[in-house]
């Protein structure tokens, strides 16, 4: 009899602190991520930051010290929300555009841990003192500014959860994806063989797995070189360090 994954693997726990709890689970309730939650591979707790507001207007923010636009989330309220959650050895992550850009490498590390506590910012952001006092890790999902941390949190959680054991159907599919070997993915094709006058590259129909693999590697290298010279340079440096520089690149 096959064992249920949830019987053998410990649940990965996500706690999300937000001013918009209705935004969750959002997309995380769908497809393989939603199914994984039902199977108790991961669990989601949502905490409404506003529940920790002290005054009768339930204000959570105040004007920035030193002036400037917008409002700042107050440290005492943010800390009370964070402290209401059982730590369980989890990192506390503050989603912010000024954070360290999220990478697949960091996603893998986070997925391998017990889970995450995620703080979603709003307004201009969060008082610096609570970031320091609660040793929050500042994470960005890209060089652009969203109105709040909720979509960023969902993006990060989705990236982590899909790597948990038992979530992806085909165990290989995560290993062959963009970033896993430092390169972007090769182009994908499926039937029909010809569509609007465009053909699937012959090599992919050849059945020669060696040729296919080397075509895919070439494509990955070309695409990465053109689109992400930073990744391509790191890939070349790694290749140099591991094998000696016997690989031909221009
Ligand atoms: N004043 C901030 C700045 O200049 O960096 C931008 C604040 S933004 C309007 C409000 C909230 O959205 C942030 O506190 C953060 O939680 C979230 N956010 C916006 N862009 C993000 C990004 N690229 N990555 C992660 N979180 C982001």
PDB file of C-alpha atoms and ligand atoms in Angstrom:
ATOM      1  CA  UNK A   1       0.000   0.000   0.000  1.00  0.00           C
ATOM      2  CA  UNK A   2       1.388   3.441  -0.854  1.00  0.00           C
ATOM      3  CA  UNK A   3       2.023   5.774   2.075  1.00  0.00           C
ATOM      4  CA  UNK A   4       0.399   9.191   2.230  1.00  0.00           C
ATOM      5  CA  UNK A   5       3.119  11.895   2.017  1.00  0.00           C
ATOM      6  CA  UNK A   6       1.609  13.715   4.983  1.00  0.00           C
ATOM      7  CA  UNK A   7       2.181  10.628   7.154  1.00  0.00           C
ATOM      8  CA  UNK A   8       5.914  10.609   6.507  1.00  0.00           C
ATOM      9  CA  UNK A   9       6.904  14.265   6.018  1.00  0.00           C
ATOM     10  CA  UNK A  10       6.591  17.019   8.595  1.00  0.00           C
ATOM     11  CA  UNK A  11       4.227  19.839   7.633  1.00  0.00           C
ATOM     12  CA  UNK A  12       5.939  23.032   6.402  1.00  0.00           C
ATOM     13  CA  UNK A  13       4.311  25.935   8.234  1.00  0.00           C
ATOM     14  CA  UNK A  14       3.721  29.397   6.809  1.00  0.00           C
ATOM     15  CA  UNK A  15       2.447  32.246   8.979  1.00  0.00           C
ATOM     16  CA  UNK A  16       1.567  35.427   7.097  1.00  0.00           C
ATOM     17  CA  UNK A  17       1.130  38.736   8.888  1.00  0.00           C
ATOM     18  CA  UNK A  18      -0.935  41.125   6.793  1.00  0.00           C
ATOM     19  CA  UNK A  19      -3.376  44.018   6.879  1.00  0.00           C
ATOM     20  CA  UNK A  20      -5.391  42.173   4.218  1.00  0.00           C
ATOM     21  CA  UNK A  21      -6.000  38.641   5.520  1.00  0.00           C
ATOM     22  CA  UNK A  22      -8.777  38.160   2.951  1.00  0.00           C
ATOM     23  CA  UNK A  23      -6.068  38.205   0.264  1.00  0.00           C
ATOM     24  CA  UNK A  24      -5.017  34.731   1.519  1.00  0.00           C
ATOM     25  CA  UNK A  25      -4.814  31.956   0.509  1.00  0.00           C
ATOM     26  CA  UNK A  26      -5.517  33.653  -2.845  1.00  0.00           C
ATOM     27  CA  UNK A  27      -3.731  31.811  -5.620  1.00  0.00           C
ATOM     28  CA  UNK A  28      -2.177  29.496  -3.021  1.00  0.00           C
ATOM     29  CA  UNK A  29      -5.499  27.655  -2.789  1.00  0.00           C
ATOM     30  CA  UNK A  30      -5.246  26.557  -6.441  1.00  0.00           C
ATOM     31  CA  UNK A  31      -3.669  23.709  -8.379  1.00  0.00           C
ATOM     32  CA  UNK A  32      -0.769  21.727  -6.888  1.00  0.00           C
ATOM     33  CA  UNK A  33      -0.147  24.280  -4.112  1.00  0.00           C
ATOM     34  CA  UNK A  34      -3.767  24.123  -2.929  1.00  0.00           C
ATOM     35  CA  UNK A  35      -3.771  20.323  -3.158  1.00  0.00           C
ATOM     36  CA  UNK A  36      -0.566  20.214  -1.101  1.00  0.00           C
ATOM     37  CA  UNK A  37      -2.253  22.284   1.603  1.00  0.00           C
ATOM     38  CA  UNK A  38      -5.198  19.882   1.642  1.00  0.00           C
ATOM     39  CA  UNK A  39      -2.717  16.998   1.959  1.00  0.00           C
ATOM     40  CA  UNK A  40      -1.102  18.778   4.924  1.00  0.00           C
ATOM     41  CA  UNK A  41       2.273  19.003   3.183  1.00  0.00           C
ATOM     42  CA  UNK A  42       2.134  22.644   4.182  1.00  0.00           C
ATOM     43  CA  UNK A  43      -0.141  24.751   6.389  1.00  0.00           C
ATOM     44  CA  UNK A  44      -1.054  28.419   6.207  1.00  0.00           C
ATOM     45  CA  UNK A  45      -1.900  30.664   9.163  1.00  0.00           C
ATOM     46  CA  UNK A  46      -2.967  34.251   8.452  1.00  0.00           C
ATOM     47  CA  UNK A  47      -2.646  36.919  11.124  1.00  0.00           C
ATOM     48  CA  UNK A  48      -4.418  40.284  10.830  1.00  0.00           C
ATOM     49  CA  UNK A  49      -1.916  42.925  11.928  1.00  0.00           C
ATOM     50  CA  UNK A  50      -4.790  45.289  12.692  1.00  0.00           C
ATOM     51  CA  UNK A  51      -5.891  43.035  15.573  1.00  0.00           C
ATOM     52  CA  UNK A  52      -2.850  44.325  17.456  1.00  0.00           C
ATOM     53  CA  UNK A  53      -3.716  48.008  17.077  1.00  0.00           C
ATOM     54  CA  UNK A  54      -4.080  49.582  20.490  1.00  0.00           C
ATOM     55  CA  UNK A  55      -6.377  52.552  19.853  1.00  0.00           C
ATOM     56  CA  UNK A  56     -10.082  52.524  19.088  1.00  0.00           C
ATOM     57  CA  UNK A  57      -9.521  53.603  15.462  1.00  0.00           C
ATOM     58  CA  UNK A  58      -7.318  50.529  15.031  1.00  0.00           C
ATOM     59  CA  UNK A  59      -4.523  52.615  13.492  1.00  0.00           C
ATOM     60  CA  UNK A  60      -1.399  50.648  12.669  1.00  0.00           C
ATOM     61  CA  UNK A  61       0.639  53.418  11.063  1.00  0.00           C
ATOM     62  CA  UNK A  62       1.982  56.883  11.777  1.00  0.00           C
ATOM     63  CA  UNK A  63       3.840  59.650   9.950  1.00  0.00           C
ATOM     64  CA  UNK A  64       7.545  59.114   9.157  1.00  0.00           C
ATOM     65  CA  UNK A  65      10.039  60.604  11.607  1.00  0.00           C
ATOM     66  CA  UNK A  66      11.983  63.384   9.881  1.00  0.00           C
ATOM     67  CA  UNK A  67       9.126  64.064   7.462  1.00  0.00           C
ATOM     68  CA  UNK A  68       8.515  62.713   4.001  1.00  0.00           C
ATOM     69  CA  UNK A  69       5.557  61.192   2.237  1.00  0.00           C
ATOM     70  CA  UNK A  70       3.237  58.422   3.362  1.00  0.00           C
ATOM     71  CA  UNK A  71       2.921  56.467   6.572  1.00  0.00           C
ATOM     72  CA  UNK A  72       5.026  53.891   8.404  1.00  0.00           C
ATOM     73  CA  UNK A  73       3.809  50.735  10.203  1.00  0.00           C
ATOM     74  CA  UNK A  74       4.395  51.178  13.927  1.00  0.00           C
ATOM     75  CA  UNK A  75       7.039  48.932  15.572  1.00  0.00           C
ATOM     76  CA  UNK A  76       4.999  48.035  18.666  1.00  0.00           C
ATOM     77  CA  UNK A  77       2.057  46.807  16.587  1.00  0.00           C
ATOM     78  CA  UNK A  78       4.243  44.903  14.122  1.00  0.00           C
ATOM     79  CA  UNK A  79       6.168  43.286  17.003  1.00  0.00           C
ATOM     80  CA  UNK A  80       2.961  42.273  18.799  1.00  0.00           C
ATOM     81  CA  UNK A  81       1.724  40.602  15.598  1.00  0.00           C
ATOM     82  CA  UNK A  82       5.047  38.804  15.097  1.00  0.00           C
ATOM     83  CA  UNK A  83       5.222  37.722  18.743  1.00  0.00           C
ATOM     84  CA  UNK A  84       1.705  36.263  18.561  1.00  0.00           C
ATOM     85  CA  UNK A  85       2.967  33.551  16.219  1.00  0.00           C
ATOM     86  CA  UNK A  86       4.757  30.416  17.435  1.00  0.00           C
ATOM     87  CA  UNK A  87       8.348  30.774  16.112  1.00  0.00           C
ATOM     88  CA  UNK A  88       8.990  27.035  15.436  1.00  0.00           C
ATOM     89  CA  UNK A  89      12.562  27.913  14.436  1.00  0.00           C
ATOM     90  CA  UNK A  90      11.345  29.721  11.328  1.00  0.00           C
ATOM     91  CA  UNK A  91      12.994  32.763   9.728  1.00  0.00           C
ATOM     92  CA  UNK A  92      10.951  35.967   9.874  1.00  0.00           C
ATOM     93  CA  UNK A  93      10.867  37.539   6.441  1.00  0.00           C
ATOM     94  CA  UNK A  94       9.887  41.108   5.642  1.00  0.00           C
ATOM     95  CA  UNK A  95       8.857  41.532   2.018  1.00  0.00           C
ATOM     96  CA  UNK A  96      10.375  44.792   0.772  1.00  0.00           C
ATOM     97  CA  UNK A  97      11.724  46.137  -2.523  1.00  0.00           C
ATOM     98  CA  UNK A  98      14.928  47.089  -0.751  1.00  0.00           C
ATOM     99  CA  UNK A  99      15.515  43.505   0.395  1.00  0.00           C
ATOM    100  CA  UNK A 100      17.905  40.928  -0.996  1.00  0.00           C
ATOM    101  CA  UNK A 101      16.482  39.717  -4.330  1.00  0.00           C
ATOM    102  CA  UNK A 102      14.875  36.290  -3.941  1.00  0.00           C
ATOM    103  CA  UNK A 103      16.695  33.547  -5.833  1.00  0.00           C
ATOM    104  CA  UNK A 104      15.923  29.906  -6.522  1.00  0.00           C
ATOM    105  CA  UNK A 105      18.899  29.041  -4.281  1.00  0.00           C
ATOM    106  CA  UNK A 106      17.327  30.889  -1.327  1.00  0.00           C
ATOM    107  CA  UNK A 107      13.933  29.375  -2.160  1.00  0.00           C
ATOM    108  CA  UNK A 108      15.493  25.895  -1.929  1.00  0.00           C
ATOM    109  CA  UNK A 109      17.013  26.721   1.456  1.00  0.00           C
ATOM    110  CA  UNK A 110      13.721  28.099   2.769  1.00  0.00           C
ATOM    111  CA  UNK A 111      11.800  25.082   1.466  1.00  0.00           C
ATOM    112  CA  UNK A 112      14.254  22.782   3.270  1.00  0.00           C
ATOM    113  CA  UNK A 113      13.543  24.495   6.620  1.00  0.00           C
ATOM    114  CA  UNK A 114      10.528  24.296   8.943  1.00  0.00           C
ATOM    115  CA  UNK A 115       8.581  27.064   7.165  1.00  0.00           C
ATOM    116  CA  UNK A 116       8.344  30.857   7.196  1.00  0.00           C
ATOM    117  CA  UNK A 117       6.899  33.769   9.077  1.00  0.00           C
ATOM    118  CA  UNK A 118       6.205  36.462   6.477  1.00  0.00           C
ATOM    119  CA  UNK A 119       5.436  40.088   7.203  1.00  0.00           C
ATOM    120  CA  UNK A 120       3.618  41.932   4.410  1.00  0.00           C
ATOM    121  CA  UNK A 121       4.321  45.655   4.405  1.00  0.00           C
ATOM    122  CA  UNK A 122       1.985  48.454   3.296  1.00  0.00           C
ATOM    123  CA  UNK A 123       2.226  52.240   3.026  1.00  0.00           C
ATOM    124  CA  UNK A 124       5.885  53.377   2.960  1.00  0.00           C
ATOM    125  CA  UNK A 125       6.969  50.323   4.925  1.00  0.00           C
ATOM    126  CA  UNK A 126       7.909  49.160   8.412  1.00  0.00           C
ATOM    127  CA  UNK A 127       9.722  50.927  11.280  1.00  0.00           C
ATOM    128  CA  UNK A 128      13.420  49.961  11.098  1.00  0.00           C
ATOM    129  CA  UNK A 129      13.612  49.113  14.810  1.00  0.00           C
ATOM    130  CA  UNK A 130      11.276  46.135  14.577  1.00  0.00           C
ATOM    131  CA  UNK A 131      13.185  44.829  11.540  1.00  0.00           C
ATOM    132  CA  UNK A 132      16.338  44.836  13.670  1.00  0.00           C
ATOM    133  CA  UNK A 133      14.774  43.747  16.984  1.00  0.00           C
ATOM    134  CA  UNK A 134      13.074  40.699  15.441  1.00  0.00           C
ATOM    135  CA  UNK A 135      16.031  39.989  13.144  1.00  0.00           C
ATOM    136  CA  UNK A 136      13.859  40.036  10.069  1.00  0.00           C
ATOM    137  CA  UNK A 137      15.326  38.966   6.743  1.00  0.00           C
ATOM    138  CA  UNK A 138      14.473  41.568   4.099  1.00  0.00           C
ATOM    139  CA  UNK A 139      13.505  39.950   0.793  1.00  0.00           C
ATOM    140  CA  UNK A 140      12.526  41.518  -2.523  1.00  0.00           C
ATOM    141  CA  UNK A 141      10.801  39.740  -5.407  1.00  0.00           C
ATOM    142  CA  UNK A 142      12.187  42.166  -7.987  1.00  0.00           C
ATOM    143  CA  UNK A 143      13.247  45.689  -8.842  1.00  0.00           C
ATOM    144  CA  UNK A 144       9.779  47.197  -8.928  1.00  0.00           C
ATOM    145  CA  UNK A 145       7.405  48.550  -6.298  1.00  0.00           C
ATOM    146  CA  UNK A 146       4.108  46.869  -5.411  1.00  0.00           C
ATOM    147  CA  UNK A 147       1.435  48.517  -3.270  1.00  0.00           C
ATOM    148  CA  UNK A 148       1.851  45.869  -0.566  1.00  0.00           C
ATOM    149  CA  UNK A 149       3.701  42.705   0.396  1.00  0.00           C
ATOM    150  CA  UNK A 150       0.802  40.259  -0.133  1.00  0.00           C
ATOM    151  CA  UNK A 151       1.514  39.356  -3.763  1.00  0.00           C
ATOM    152  CA  UNK A 152       5.235  39.202  -2.998  1.00  0.00           C
ATOM    153  CA  UNK A 153       4.538  36.836  -0.069  1.00  0.00           C
ATOM    154  CA  UNK A 154       2.347  34.614  -2.238  1.00  0.00           C
ATOM    155  CA  UNK A 155       5.038  34.484  -4.929  1.00  0.00           C
ATOM    156  CA  UNK A 156       7.683  33.462  -2.394  1.00  0.00           C
ATOM    157  CA  UNK A 157       5.425  30.893  -0.692  1.00  0.00           C
ATOM    158  CA  UNK A 158       4.418  29.363  -4.015  1.00  0.00           C
ATOM    159  CA  UNK A 159       8.067  29.050  -5.050  1.00  0.00           C
ATOM    160  CA  UNK A 160       8.879  27.303  -1.744  1.00  0.00           C
ATOM    161  CA  UNK A 161       5.849  25.015  -1.536  1.00  0.00           C
ATOM    162  CA  UNK A 162       6.252  23.590  -5.049  1.00  0.00           C
ATOM    163  CA  UNK A 163       9.661  22.280  -3.966  1.00  0.00           C
ATOM    164  CA  UNK A 164       8.329  20.422  -0.909  1.00  0.00           C
ATOM    165  CA  UNK A 165       8.475  16.633  -1.240  1.00  0.00           C
ATOM    166  CA  UNK A 166       5.318  15.255  -2.844  1.00  0.00           C
ATOM    167  CA  UNK A 167       4.125  18.534  -4.407  1.00  0.00           C
ATOM    168  CA  UNK A 168       5.439  18.232  -7.969  1.00  0.00           C
ATOM    169  CA  UNK A 169       4.192  15.222  -9.898  1.00  0.00           C
ATOM    170  CA  UNK A 170       7.396  14.619 -11.809  1.00  0.00           C
ATOM    171  CA  UNK A 171      10.369  14.738  -9.439  1.00  0.00           C
ATOM    172  CA  UNK A 172      12.656  15.673 -12.337  1.00  0.00           C
ATOM    173  CA  UNK A 173      10.682  18.702 -13.403  1.00  0.00           C
ATOM    174  CA  UNK A 174      12.135  20.995 -10.713  1.00  0.00           C
ATOM    175  CA  UNK A 175      15.699  19.920 -11.461  1.00  0.00           C
ATOM    176  CA  UNK A 176      15.523  20.864 -15.139  1.00  0.00           C
ATOM    177  CA  UNK A 177      14.086  24.324 -14.643  1.00  0.00           C
ATOM    178  CA  UNK A 178      15.528  27.782 -15.043  1.00  0.00           C
ATOM    179  CA  UNK A 179      18.195  28.637 -12.447  1.00  0.00           C
ATOM    180  CA  UNK A 180      18.710  25.084 -11.188  1.00  0.00           C
ATOM    181  CA  UNK A 181      22.055  24.803 -13.004  1.00  0.00           C
ATOM    182  CA  UNK A 182      22.596  28.560 -13.142  1.00  0.00           C
ATOM    183  CA  UNK A 183      21.099  28.855 -16.640  1.00  0.00           C
ATOM    184  CA  UNK A 184      17.706  29.839 -18.043  1.00  0.00           C
ATOM    185  CA  UNK A 185      15.492  27.179 -19.566  1.00  0.00           C
ATOM    186  CA  UNK A 186      15.701  26.076 -23.211  1.00  0.00           C
ATOM    187  CA  UNK A 187      12.690  26.722 -25.533  1.00  0.00           C
ATOM    188  CA  UNK A 188       9.759  24.325 -25.139  1.00  0.00           C
ATOM    189  CA  UNK A 189       7.574  22.842 -27.868  1.00  0.00           C
ATOM    190  CA  UNK A 190       4.625  20.469 -28.076  1.00  0.00           C
ATOM    191  CA  UNK A 191       2.253  19.160 -30.761  1.00  0.00           C
ATOM    192  CA  UNK A 192       1.315  20.058 -33.451  1.00  0.00           C
ATOM    193  CA  UNK A 193       4.586  19.531 -35.303  1.00  0.00           C
ATOM    194  CA  UNK A 194       3.818  22.533 -37.524  1.00  0.00           C
ATOM    195  CA  UNK A 195       1.861  25.572 -36.319  1.00  0.00           C
ATOM    196  CA  UNK A 196       1.283  28.775 -38.340  1.00  0.00           C
ATOM    197  CA  UNK A 197       4.155  27.753 -40.587  1.00  0.00           C
ATOM    198  CA  UNK A 198       6.555  27.280 -37.660  1.00  0.00           C
ATOM    199  CA  UNK A 199       8.116  23.877 -37.078  1.00  0.00           C
ATOM    200  CA  UNK A 200       9.400  22.135 -34.004  1.00  0.00           C
ATOM    201  CA  UNK A 201      13.230  22.020 -34.378  1.00  0.00           C
ATOM    202  CA  UNK A 202      14.167  18.774 -36.201  1.00  0.00           C
ATOM    203  CA  UNK A 203      16.607  17.687 -33.508  1.00  0.00           C
ATOM    204  CA  UNK A 204      13.778  17.368 -30.971  1.00  0.00           C
ATOM    205  CA  UNK A 205      12.022  14.882 -33.263  1.00  0.00           C
ATOM    206  CA  UNK A 206      15.185  12.854 -33.948  1.00  0.00           C
ATOM    207  CA  UNK A 207      14.878  10.542 -30.956  1.00  0.00           C
ATOM    208  CA  UNK A 208      18.643  10.976 -30.411  1.00  0.00           C
ATOM    209  CA  UNK A 209      18.766  11.827 -26.704  1.00  0.00           C
ATOM    210  CA  UNK A 210      22.427  12.815 -26.744  1.00  0.00           C
ATOM    211  CA  UNK A 211      21.877  15.278 -29.594  1.00  0.00           C
ATOM    212  CA  UNK A 212      18.741  16.627 -27.918  1.00  0.00           C
ATOM    213  CA  UNK A 213      20.587  17.184 -24.634  1.00  0.00           C
ATOM    214  CA  UNK A 214      23.425  19.042 -26.315  1.00  0.00           C
ATOM    215  CA  UNK A 215      20.959  21.208 -28.317  1.00  0.00           C
ATOM    216  CA  UNK A 216      19.152  22.051 -25.083  1.00  0.00           C
ATOM    217  CA  UNK A 217      22.417  22.980 -23.368  1.00  0.00           C
ATOM    218  CA  UNK A 218      23.419  25.215 -26.295  1.00  0.00           C
ATOM    219  CA  UNK A 219      20.042  26.933 -26.201  1.00  0.00           C
ATOM    220  CA  UNK A 220      20.282  27.477 -22.456  1.00  0.00           C
ATOM    221  CA  UNK A 221      23.716  29.012 -22.811  1.00  0.00           C
ATOM    222  CA  UNK A 222      22.670  31.297 -25.689  1.00  0.00           C
ATOM    223  CA  UNK A 223      19.503  32.495 -23.971  1.00  0.00           C
ATOM    224  CA  UNK A 224      21.274  33.095 -20.665  1.00  0.00           C
ATOM    225  CA  UNK A 225      24.146  34.926 -22.358  1.00  0.00           C
ATOM    226  CA  UNK A 226      21.713  37.232 -24.191  1.00  0.00           C
ATOM    227  CA  UNK A 227      19.233  37.860 -21.381  1.00  0.00           C
ATOM    228  CA  UNK A 228      21.206  37.492 -18.164  1.00  0.00           C
ATOM    229  CA  UNK A 229      24.906  38.215 -18.661  1.00  0.00           C
ATOM    230  CA  UNK A 230      25.311  38.203 -14.861  1.00  0.00           C
ATOM    231  CA  UNK A 231      24.125  34.582 -14.615  1.00  0.00           C
ATOM    232  CA  UNK A 232      26.134  33.590 -17.672  1.00  0.00           C
ATOM    233  CA  UNK A 233      29.349  34.989 -16.221  1.00  0.00           C
ATOM    234  CA  UNK A 234      28.771  33.124 -12.946  1.00  0.00           C
ATOM    235  CA  UNK A 235      28.107  29.930 -14.957  1.00  0.00           C
ATOM    236  CA  UNK A 236      31.366  30.331 -16.892  1.00  0.00           C
ATOM    237  CA  UNK A 237      33.301  31.046 -13.704  1.00  0.00           C
ATOM    238  CA  UNK A 238      31.859  27.925 -12.078  1.00  0.00           C
ATOM    239  CA  UNK A 239      32.673  25.798 -15.122  1.00  0.00           C
ATOM    240  CA  UNK A 240      36.240  27.153 -15.063  1.00  0.00           C
ATOM    241  CA  UNK A 241      36.648  26.330 -11.379  1.00  0.00           C
ATOM    242  CA  UNK A 242      35.198  22.837 -11.542  1.00  0.00           C
ATOM    243  CA  UNK A 243      36.434  21.357 -14.833  1.00  0.00           C
ATOM    244  CA  UNK A 244      39.299  23.565 -15.846  1.00  0.00           C
ATOM    245  CA  UNK A 245      38.606  25.759 -18.827  1.00  0.00           C
ATOM    246  CA  UNK A 246      38.317  23.137 -21.554  1.00  0.00           C
ATOM    247  CA  UNK A 247      34.792  24.203 -22.549  1.00  0.00           C
ATOM    248  CA  UNK A 248      34.633  26.421 -25.641  1.00  0.00           C
ATOM    249  CA  UNK A 249      32.921  29.753 -25.238  1.00  0.00           C
ATOM    250  CA  UNK A 250      33.417  32.911 -27.220  1.00  0.00           C
TER     251      UNK A 250
HETATM  252  N1  LIG B   1       8.744  52.884   0.463  1.00  0.00           N
HETATM  253  C1  LIG B   1       9.140  51.587  -0.015  1.00  0.00           C
HETATM  254  C2  LIG B   1      10.430  51.710  -0.796  1.00  0.00           C
HETATM  255  O1  LIG B   1      10.680  52.750  -1.396  1.00  0.00           O
HETATM  256  O2  LIG B   1      11.196  50.725  -0.837  1.00  0.00           O
HETATM  257  C3  LIG B   1       8.049  50.952  -0.849  1.00  0.00           C
HETATM  258  C4  LIG B   1       6.863  50.534  -0.060  1.00  0.00           C
HETATM  259  S1  LIG B   1       5.652  49.630  -0.971  1.00  0.00           S
HETATM  260  C5  LIG B   1       4.633  50.905  -1.592  1.00  0.00           C
HETATM  261  C6  LIG B   1       4.662  48.915   0.280  1.00  0.00           C
HETATM  262  C7  LIG B   1       5.009  47.497   0.637  1.00  0.00           C
HETATM  263  O3  LIG B   1       4.885  46.673  -0.511  1.00  0.00           O
HETATM  264  C8  LIG B   1       6.413  47.225   1.140  1.00  0.00           C
HETATM  265  O4  LIG B   1       6.549  47.503   2.518  1.00  0.00           O
HETATM  266  C9  LIG B   1       6.580  45.754   0.839  1.00  0.00           C
HETATM  267  O5  LIG B   1       6.052  44.951   1.870  1.00  0.00           O
HETATM  268  C10 LIG B   1       5.750  45.565  -0.410  1.00  0.00           C
HETATM  269  N2  LIG B   1       6.548  45.490  -1.640  1.00  0.00           N
HETATM  270  C11 LIG B   1       6.528  46.379  -2.659  1.00  0.00           C
HETATM  271  N3  LIG B   1       7.353  46.019  -3.634  1.00  0.00           N
HETATM  272  C12 LIG B   1       7.941  44.859  -3.268  1.00  0.00           C
HETATM  273  C13 LIG B   1       8.900  44.013  -3.862  1.00  0.00           C
HETATM  274  N4  LIG B   1       9.436  44.296  -5.038  1.00  0.00           N
HETATM  275  N5  LIG B   1       9.285  42.914  -3.184  1.00  0.00           N
HETATM  276  C14 LIG B   1       8.750  42.626  -1.975  1.00  0.00           C
HETATM  277  N6  LIG B   1       7.830  43.415  -1.352  1.00  0.00           N
HETATM  278  C15 LIG B   1       7.427  44.513  -1.982  1.00  0.00           C
END
